[in-house]
Coordinates of C-alpha atoms in Angstrom, one line a residue:
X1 CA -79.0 33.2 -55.7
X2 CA -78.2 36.6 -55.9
X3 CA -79.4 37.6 -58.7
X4 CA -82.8 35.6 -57.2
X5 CA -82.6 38.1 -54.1
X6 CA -82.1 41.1 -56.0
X7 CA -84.9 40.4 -58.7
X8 CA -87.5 40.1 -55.5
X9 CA -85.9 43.3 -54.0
X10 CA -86.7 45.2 -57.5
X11 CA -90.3 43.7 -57.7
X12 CA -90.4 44.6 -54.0
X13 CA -89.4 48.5 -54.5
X14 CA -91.7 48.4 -57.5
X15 CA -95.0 47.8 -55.8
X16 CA -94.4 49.7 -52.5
X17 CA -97.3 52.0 -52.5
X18 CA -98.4 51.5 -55.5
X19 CA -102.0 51.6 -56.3
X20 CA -104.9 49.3 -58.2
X21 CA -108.7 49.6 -58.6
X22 CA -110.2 46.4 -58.7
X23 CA -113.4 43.7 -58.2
X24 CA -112.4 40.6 -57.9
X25 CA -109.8 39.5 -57.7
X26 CA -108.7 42.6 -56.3
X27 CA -105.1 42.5 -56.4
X28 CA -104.1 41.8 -60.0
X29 CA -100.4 42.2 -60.0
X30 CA -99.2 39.2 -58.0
X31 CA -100.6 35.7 -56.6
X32 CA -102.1 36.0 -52.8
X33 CA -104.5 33.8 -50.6
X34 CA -105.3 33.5 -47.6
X35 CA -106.5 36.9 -46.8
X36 CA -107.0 38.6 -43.2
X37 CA -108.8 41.8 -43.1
X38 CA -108.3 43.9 -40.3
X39 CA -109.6 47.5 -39.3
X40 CA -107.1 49.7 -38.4
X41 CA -108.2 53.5 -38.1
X42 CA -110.7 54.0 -40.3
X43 CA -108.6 52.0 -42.9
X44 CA -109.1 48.1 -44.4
X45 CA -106.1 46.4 -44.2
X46 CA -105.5 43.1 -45.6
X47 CA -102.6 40.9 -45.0
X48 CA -102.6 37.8 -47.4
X49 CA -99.9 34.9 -48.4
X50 CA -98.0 35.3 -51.5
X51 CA -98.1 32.6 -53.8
X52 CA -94.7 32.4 -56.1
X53 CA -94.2 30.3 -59.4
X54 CA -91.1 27.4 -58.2
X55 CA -87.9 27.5 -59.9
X56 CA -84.9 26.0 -59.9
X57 CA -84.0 25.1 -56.7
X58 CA -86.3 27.7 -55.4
X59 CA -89.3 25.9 -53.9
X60 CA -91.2 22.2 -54.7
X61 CA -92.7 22.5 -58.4
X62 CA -96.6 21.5 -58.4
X63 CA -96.7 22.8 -54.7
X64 CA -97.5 26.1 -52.6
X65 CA -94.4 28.5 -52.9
X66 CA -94.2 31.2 -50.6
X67 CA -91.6 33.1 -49.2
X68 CA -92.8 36.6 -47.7
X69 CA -95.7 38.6 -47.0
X70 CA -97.0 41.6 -48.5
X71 CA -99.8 43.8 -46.8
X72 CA -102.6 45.8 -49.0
X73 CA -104.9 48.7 -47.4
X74 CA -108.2 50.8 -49.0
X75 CA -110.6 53.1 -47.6
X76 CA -112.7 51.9 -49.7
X77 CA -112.6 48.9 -50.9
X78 CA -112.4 49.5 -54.2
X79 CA -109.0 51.5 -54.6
X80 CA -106.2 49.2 -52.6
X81 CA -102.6 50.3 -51.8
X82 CA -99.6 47.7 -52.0
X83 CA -97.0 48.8 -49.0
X84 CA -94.8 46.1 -50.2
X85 CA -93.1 43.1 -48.2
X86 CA -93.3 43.3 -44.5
X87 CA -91.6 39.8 -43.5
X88 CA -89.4 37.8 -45.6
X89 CA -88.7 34.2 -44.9
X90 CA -84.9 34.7 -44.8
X91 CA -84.9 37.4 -42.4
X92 CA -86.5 36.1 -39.7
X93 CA -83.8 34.4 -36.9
X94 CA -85.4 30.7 -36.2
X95 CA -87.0 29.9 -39.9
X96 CA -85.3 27.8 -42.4
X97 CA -84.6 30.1 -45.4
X98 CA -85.5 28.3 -47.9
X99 CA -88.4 26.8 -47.0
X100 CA -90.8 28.8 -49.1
X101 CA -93.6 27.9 -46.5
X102 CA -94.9 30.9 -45.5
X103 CA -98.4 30.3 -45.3
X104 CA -101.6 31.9 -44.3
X105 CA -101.2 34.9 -41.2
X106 CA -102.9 37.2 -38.9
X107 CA -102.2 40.6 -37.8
X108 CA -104.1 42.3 -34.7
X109 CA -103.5 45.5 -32.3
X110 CA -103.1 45.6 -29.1
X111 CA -101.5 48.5 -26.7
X112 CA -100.3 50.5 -29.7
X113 CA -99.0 47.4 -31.4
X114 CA -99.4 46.1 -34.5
X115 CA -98.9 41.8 -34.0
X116 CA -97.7 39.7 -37.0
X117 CA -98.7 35.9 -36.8
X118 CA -97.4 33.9 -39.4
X119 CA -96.7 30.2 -39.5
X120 CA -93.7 28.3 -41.4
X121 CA -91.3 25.9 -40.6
X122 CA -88.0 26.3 -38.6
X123 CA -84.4 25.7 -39.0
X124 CA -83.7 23.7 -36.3
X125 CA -86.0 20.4 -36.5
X126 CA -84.7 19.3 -32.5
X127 CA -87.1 22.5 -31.1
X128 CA -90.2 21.0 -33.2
X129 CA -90.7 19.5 -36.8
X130 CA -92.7 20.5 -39.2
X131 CA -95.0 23.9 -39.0
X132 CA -94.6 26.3 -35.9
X133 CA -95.8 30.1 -35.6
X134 CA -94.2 33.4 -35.0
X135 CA -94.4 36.4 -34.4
X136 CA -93.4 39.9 -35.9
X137 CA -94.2 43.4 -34.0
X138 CA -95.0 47.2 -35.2
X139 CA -95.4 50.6 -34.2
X140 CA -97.9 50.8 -37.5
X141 CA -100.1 48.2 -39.5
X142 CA -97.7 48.5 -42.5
X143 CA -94.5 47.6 -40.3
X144 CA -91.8 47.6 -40.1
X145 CA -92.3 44.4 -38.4
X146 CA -89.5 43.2 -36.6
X147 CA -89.5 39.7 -36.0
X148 CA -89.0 38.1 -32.7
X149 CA -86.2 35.2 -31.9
X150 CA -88.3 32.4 -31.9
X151 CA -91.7 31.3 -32.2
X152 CA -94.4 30.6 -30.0
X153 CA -93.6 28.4 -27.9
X154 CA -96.2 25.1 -27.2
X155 CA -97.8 25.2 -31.1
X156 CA -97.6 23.0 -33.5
X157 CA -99.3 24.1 -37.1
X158 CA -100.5 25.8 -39.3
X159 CA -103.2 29.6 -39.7
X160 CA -102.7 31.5 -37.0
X161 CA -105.8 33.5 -36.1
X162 CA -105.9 35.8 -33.0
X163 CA -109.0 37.3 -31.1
X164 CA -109.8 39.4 -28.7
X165 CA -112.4 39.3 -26.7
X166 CA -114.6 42.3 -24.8
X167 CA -112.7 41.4 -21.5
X168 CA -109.4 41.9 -23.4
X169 CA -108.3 38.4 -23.2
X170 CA -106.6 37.3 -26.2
X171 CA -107.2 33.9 -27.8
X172 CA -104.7 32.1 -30.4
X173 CA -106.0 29.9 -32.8
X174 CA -104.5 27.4 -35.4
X175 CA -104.9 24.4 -37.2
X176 CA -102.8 20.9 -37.8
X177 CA -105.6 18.4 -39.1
X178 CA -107.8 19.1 -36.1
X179 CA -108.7 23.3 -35.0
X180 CA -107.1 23.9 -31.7
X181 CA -107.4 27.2 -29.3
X182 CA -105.3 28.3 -26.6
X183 CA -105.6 32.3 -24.3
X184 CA -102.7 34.3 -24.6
X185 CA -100.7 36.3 -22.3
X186 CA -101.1 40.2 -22.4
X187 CA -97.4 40.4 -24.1
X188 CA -98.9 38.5 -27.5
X189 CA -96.3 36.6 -27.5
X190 CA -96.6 33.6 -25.4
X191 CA -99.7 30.9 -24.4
X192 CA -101.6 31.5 -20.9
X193 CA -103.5 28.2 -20.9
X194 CA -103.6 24.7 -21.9
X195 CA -103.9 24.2 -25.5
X196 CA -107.6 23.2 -26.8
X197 CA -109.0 20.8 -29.4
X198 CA -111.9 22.1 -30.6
X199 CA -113.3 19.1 -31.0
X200 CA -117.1 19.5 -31.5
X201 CA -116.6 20.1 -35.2
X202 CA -117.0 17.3 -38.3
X203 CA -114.9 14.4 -38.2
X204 CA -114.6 13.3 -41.7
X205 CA -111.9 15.4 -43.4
X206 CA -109.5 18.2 -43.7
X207 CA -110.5 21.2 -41.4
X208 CA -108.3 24.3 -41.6
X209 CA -107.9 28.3 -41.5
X210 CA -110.0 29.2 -38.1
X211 CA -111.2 32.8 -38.3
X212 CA -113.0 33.8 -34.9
X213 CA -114.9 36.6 -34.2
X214 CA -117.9 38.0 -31.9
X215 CA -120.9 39.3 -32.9
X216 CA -124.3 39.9 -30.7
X217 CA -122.9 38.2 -28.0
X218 CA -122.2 35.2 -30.3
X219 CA -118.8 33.5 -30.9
X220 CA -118.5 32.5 -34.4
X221 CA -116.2 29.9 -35.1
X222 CA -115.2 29.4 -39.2
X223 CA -113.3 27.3 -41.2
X224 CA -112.7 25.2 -44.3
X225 CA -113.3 21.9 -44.5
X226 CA -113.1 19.3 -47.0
X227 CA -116.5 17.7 -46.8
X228 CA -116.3 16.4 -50.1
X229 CA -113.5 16.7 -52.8
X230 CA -112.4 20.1 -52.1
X231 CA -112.5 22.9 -49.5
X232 CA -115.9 24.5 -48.7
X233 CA -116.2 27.6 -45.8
X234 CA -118.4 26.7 -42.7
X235 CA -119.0 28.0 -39.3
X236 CA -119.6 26.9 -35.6
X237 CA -120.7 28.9 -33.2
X238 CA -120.8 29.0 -29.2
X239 CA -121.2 31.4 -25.7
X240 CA -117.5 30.6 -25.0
X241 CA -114.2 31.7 -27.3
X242 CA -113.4 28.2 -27.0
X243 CA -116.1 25.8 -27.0
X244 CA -118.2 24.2 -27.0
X245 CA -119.3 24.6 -30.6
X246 CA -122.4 23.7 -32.5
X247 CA -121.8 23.5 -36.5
X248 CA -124.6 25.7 -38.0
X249 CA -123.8 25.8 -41.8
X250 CA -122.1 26.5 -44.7
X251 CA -120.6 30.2 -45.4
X252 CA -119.6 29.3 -49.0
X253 CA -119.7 26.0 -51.4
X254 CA -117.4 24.4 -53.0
X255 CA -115.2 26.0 -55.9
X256 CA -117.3 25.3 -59.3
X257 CA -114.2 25.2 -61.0
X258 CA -112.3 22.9 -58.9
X259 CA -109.9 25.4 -56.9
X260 CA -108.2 22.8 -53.9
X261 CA -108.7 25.4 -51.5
X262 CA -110.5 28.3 -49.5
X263 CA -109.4 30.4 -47.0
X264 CA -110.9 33.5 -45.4
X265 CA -111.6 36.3 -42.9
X266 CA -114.7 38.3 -41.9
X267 CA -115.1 42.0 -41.7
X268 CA -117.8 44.2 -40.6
X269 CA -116.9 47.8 -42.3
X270 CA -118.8 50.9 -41.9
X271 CA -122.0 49.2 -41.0
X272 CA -121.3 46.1 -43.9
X273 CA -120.4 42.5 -43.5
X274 CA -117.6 41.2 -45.7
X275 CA -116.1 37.5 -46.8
X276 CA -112.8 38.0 -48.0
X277 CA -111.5 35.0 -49.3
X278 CA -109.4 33.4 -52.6
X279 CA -109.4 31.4 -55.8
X280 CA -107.6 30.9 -58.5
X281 CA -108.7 33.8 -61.1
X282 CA -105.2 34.5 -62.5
X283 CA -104.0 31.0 -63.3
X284 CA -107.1 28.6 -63.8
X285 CA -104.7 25.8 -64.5
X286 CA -103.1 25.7 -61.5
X287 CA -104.8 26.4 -58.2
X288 CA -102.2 27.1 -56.4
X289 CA -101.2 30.0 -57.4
X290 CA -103.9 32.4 -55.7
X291 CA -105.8 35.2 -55.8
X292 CA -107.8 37.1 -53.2
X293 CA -111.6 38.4 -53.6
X294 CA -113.9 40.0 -51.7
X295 CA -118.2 39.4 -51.4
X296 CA -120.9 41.0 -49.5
X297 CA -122.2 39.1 -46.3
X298 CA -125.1 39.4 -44.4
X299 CA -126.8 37.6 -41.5
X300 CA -130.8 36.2 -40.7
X301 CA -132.4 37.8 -37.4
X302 CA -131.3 34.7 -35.8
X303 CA -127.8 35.2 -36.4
X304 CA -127.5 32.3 -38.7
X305 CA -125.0 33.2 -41.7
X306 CA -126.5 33.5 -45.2
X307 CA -124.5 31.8 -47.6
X308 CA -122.1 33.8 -49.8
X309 CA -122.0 33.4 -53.7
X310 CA -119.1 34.2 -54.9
X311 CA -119.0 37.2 -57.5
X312 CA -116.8 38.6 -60.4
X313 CA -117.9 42.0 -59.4
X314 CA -117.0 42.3 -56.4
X315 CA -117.9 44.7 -53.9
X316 CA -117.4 48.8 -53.8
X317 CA -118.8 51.9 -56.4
X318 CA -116.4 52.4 -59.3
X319 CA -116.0 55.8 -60.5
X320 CA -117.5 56.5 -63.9
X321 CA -114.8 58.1 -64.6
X322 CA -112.0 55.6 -64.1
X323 CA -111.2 52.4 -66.8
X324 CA -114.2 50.1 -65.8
X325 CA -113.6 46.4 -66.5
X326 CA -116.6 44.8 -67.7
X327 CA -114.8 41.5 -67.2
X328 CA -115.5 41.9 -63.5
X329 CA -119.5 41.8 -64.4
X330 CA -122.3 41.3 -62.2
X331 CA -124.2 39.3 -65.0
X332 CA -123.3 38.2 -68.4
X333 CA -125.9 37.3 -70.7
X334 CA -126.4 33.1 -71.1
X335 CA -124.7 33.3 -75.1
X336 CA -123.1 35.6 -77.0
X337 CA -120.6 36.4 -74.6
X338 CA -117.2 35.4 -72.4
X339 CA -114.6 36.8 -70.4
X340 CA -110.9 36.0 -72.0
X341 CA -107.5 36.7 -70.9
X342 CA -105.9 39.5 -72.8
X343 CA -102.5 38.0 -72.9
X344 CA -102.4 34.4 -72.0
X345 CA -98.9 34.5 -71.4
X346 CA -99.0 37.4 -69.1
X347 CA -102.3 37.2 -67.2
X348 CA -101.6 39.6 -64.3
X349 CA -102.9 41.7 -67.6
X350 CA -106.1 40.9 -66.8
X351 CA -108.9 40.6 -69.2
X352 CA -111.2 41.1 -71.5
X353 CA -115.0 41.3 -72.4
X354 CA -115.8 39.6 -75.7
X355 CA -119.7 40.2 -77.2
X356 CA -119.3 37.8 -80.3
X357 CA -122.9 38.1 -81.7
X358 CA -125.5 40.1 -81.1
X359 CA -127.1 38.5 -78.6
X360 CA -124.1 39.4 -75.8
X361 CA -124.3 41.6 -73.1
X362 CA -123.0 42.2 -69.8
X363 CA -124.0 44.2 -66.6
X364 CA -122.1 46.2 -64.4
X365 CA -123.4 47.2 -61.2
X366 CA -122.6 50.0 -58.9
X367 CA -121.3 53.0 -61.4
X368 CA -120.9 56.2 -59.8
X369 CA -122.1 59.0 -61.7
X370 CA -122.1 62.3 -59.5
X371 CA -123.9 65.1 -59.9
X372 CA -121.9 67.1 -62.6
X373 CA -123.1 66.1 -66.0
X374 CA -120.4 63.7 -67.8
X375 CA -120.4 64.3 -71.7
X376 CA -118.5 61.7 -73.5
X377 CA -117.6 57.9 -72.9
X378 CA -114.5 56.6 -74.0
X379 CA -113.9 52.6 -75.1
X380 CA -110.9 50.3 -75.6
X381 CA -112.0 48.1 -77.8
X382 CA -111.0 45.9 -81.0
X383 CA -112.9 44.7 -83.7
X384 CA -112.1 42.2 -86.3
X385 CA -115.1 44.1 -88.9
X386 CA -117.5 47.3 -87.8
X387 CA -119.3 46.7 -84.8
X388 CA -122.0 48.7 -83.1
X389 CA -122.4 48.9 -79.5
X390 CA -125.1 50.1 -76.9
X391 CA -124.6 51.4 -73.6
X392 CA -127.5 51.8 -71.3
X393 CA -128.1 52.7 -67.8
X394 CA -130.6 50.6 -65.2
X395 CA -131.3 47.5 -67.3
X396 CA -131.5 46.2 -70.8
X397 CA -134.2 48.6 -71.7
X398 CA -133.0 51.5 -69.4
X399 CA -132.0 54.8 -71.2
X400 CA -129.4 54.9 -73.8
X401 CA -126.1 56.4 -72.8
X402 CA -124.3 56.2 -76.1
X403 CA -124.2 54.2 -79.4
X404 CA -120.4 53.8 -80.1
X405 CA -119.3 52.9 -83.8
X406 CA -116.5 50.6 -84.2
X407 CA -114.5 50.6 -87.0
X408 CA -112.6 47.5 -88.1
X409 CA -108.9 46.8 -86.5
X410 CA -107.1 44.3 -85.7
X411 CA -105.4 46.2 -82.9
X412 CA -106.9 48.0 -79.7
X413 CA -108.7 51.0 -80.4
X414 CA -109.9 53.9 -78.0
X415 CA -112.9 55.5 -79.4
X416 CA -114.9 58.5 -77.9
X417 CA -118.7 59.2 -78.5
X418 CA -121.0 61.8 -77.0
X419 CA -123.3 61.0 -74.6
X420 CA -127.0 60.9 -75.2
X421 CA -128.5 61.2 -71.8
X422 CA -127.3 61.5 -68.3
X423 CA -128.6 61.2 -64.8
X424 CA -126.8 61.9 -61.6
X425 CA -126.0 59.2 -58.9
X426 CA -124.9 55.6 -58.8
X427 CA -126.3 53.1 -61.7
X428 CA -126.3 50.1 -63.1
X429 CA -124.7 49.7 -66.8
X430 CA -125.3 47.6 -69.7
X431 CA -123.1 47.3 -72.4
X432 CA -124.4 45.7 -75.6
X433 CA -123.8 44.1 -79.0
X434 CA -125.8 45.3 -82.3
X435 CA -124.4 43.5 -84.0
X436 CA -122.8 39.9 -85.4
X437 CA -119.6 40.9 -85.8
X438 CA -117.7 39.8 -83.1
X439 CA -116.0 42.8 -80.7
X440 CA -113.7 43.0 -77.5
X441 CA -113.7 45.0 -75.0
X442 CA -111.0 45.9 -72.2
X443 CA -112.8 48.6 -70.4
X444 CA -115.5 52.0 -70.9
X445 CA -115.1 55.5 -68.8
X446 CA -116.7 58.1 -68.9
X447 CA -115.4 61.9 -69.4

């Protein structure tokens, strides 16, 4: 058990502030789910749950493992910052400590505090069995968050999403099988009214993870719900925080890949609308270990939400001049090319770009050039025999940027070539195979 604790405590002091550049997923060094984005000063902050693999006596095998919560920021949401664990299951006083049950949370300000909502289940079963929710306060969105005694008392489940309204009266919602909504007192800490069923929503199965906001003088209620086989994101909406609600659609489908479950938060940044939400990117075989993404969003003049698809890519410019991974694409050609893991035994690695004939190619949008003229690109890349490839800017037939020669190796390569053209401002690349022989690539930048 100690060595357990101190393990997590190095991992811990490892990623505290450290820093990633990413699509989607966009945190590649651990598992997460669940994510809630929040706007704190200018700044994205994102406070997901963290998946764990079970070990020995250390959480249920084939189950959700989770025992503390990180929180992640960017200004841009392209670069993102880990601050490390703000609440850990076996420092907080009324929650079993070895549970590993801490599952999706909230965070919101109010009054020059930063409120921690997180739901789990307690140590002593005679105040309420199964799930309850807590709360942790800070002076600052990155903690430290200091826990309160107990948890709040009247709720029973699980995602724990809080909103404020234009009046200032804050709302608590959360889930256990149905959706149910509750005002809060001014203190954050304790329920002001009765608790709600929202009850207006689908019948037939699961319905889970409420995420509330207001927009255009429209409450939008969303969730996942099992309409089928596995979890899909919907929406409600209504003139009143709680109810009644009309169901208006479907956010995002079903997982093509099978992936149990969704869960999400929307954000409106800098005049843009944002899904943030998971799957299971890093371990395909196992969907519950989790990782977060991120997708555009946009609404119809009536309000009505336009269905997301979900993307490799991402969202955000990349730099030309940091490692682009192709692997987060925003198309990939119909043959001739996959997406593979670079180490399958180590996948927070990440992956790569294979072009195995000469009819592979894959697109990358959003490339930041600048205005200063960039001369050279460098590739990592491996080869098995010589390989030729083409990198061009705005489309398949868009002006060459370099031909790049590579020479057979069985090991990863970085090779420089000169740049044939430029042309300031952001673009879209192509990278492309010339020929047969198949090649992989990890990632291009440009110098």
């Amino acid at each position: 058990m100690i060595k357990h604790k101190l393990w997590y405590l190095l991992v811990a002091l490892v990623f505290v502030s450290a820093a990633a550049s990413a699509q989607n997923p966009f945190i590649t060094d651990q598992f997460t789910a669940d994510p809630t984005a929040r706007v704190f000063n200018g700044r994205v902050y994102v406070y997901p749950s963290h998946d764990i693999r079970a070990t020995p006596g250390h959480g249920r095998a084939g189950w959700f493992v989770m025992e503390d919560y990180h929180v992640f920021s960017s200004a841009n949401l392209t670069d993102w910052t880990d601050h490390g664990v703000i609440v850990t299951q076996n420092k907080v006083p009324w929650v079993k400590p070895n549970s590993y049950s801490m599952w999706a949370p909230d965070c919101i300000y109010r009054n020059g505090k930063y409120y921690f909502y997180f739901p789990t289940t307690p140590k002593d079963t005679t105040v309420i069995k199964g799930f309850t929710i807590g709360v942790a306060v800070a002076d600052k969105p990155t903690g430290p968050f200091v826990p309160q005694p107990l948890p709040i008392k009247g709720v029973r489940g699980i995602d724990p999403n809080v909103f404020i309204d234009k009046d200032g009266q804050a709302y608590l919602y959360w889930s256990q099988g149905e959706i149910f909504g509750a005002k809060l007192k001014e203190n954050m800490l304790e329920l002001a009214s009765e608790v709600k069923t929202l009850g207006e929503l689908p019948t037939k199965g699961l319905k889970e993870g409420p995420y509330v906001f207001e927009r255009q003088g429209t409450y939008y209620l969303t969730y996942p719900h099992v309409a089928n086989k596995t979890e899909r994101l919907e929406y409600a909406t209504s003139t009143s925080p709680l109810g009644p609600f009309t169901v208006k659609g479907v956010i995002m489908d079903e997982s093509p890949t099978g992936c149990w479950t969704n869960h999400h938060s929307l954000l409106e940044f800098k005049n843009q609308w944002y899904l943030f939400y998971h799957h299971n990117d890093l371990s395909p075989n196992f969907d519950k270990n989790r990782s977060v993404r991120i997708d555009s969003l946009s609404f119809a003049p009536d309000g009505s939400i336009r269905k997301v698809q979900p993307t490799l890519r991402g969202v955000g410019l990349t730099d030309a001049k940091q490692k682009i991974q192709l692997d987060r694409y925003s198309r990939l050609s119909p043959g001739g090319a996959s997406i593979a893991f670079l180490d399958t035994a180590n996948k927070f690695q990440g992956w790569k770009t294979v072009l195995a004939t000469n009819q592979g190619w894959v697109q990358y949008n959003g490339v930041a050039f600048g205005k200063q003229a960039l001369k050279t690109v460098t590739m990592r890349v491996a080869a098995t025999a010589n390989a030729t490839v083409q990198i061009r800017m705005d489309g398949a037939t868009g002006p060459m940027l370099a031909q790049v020669t590579v020479p057979k190796g069985s090991q990863w390569q970085e090779i420089k070539a000169p740049l044939s053209a430029f042309k300031p401002g952001t673009h879209t690349l192509v990278v492309a195979s010339q020929t047969n022989t198949p090649v992989e690539i990890d990632w291009i930048r440009f110098e």
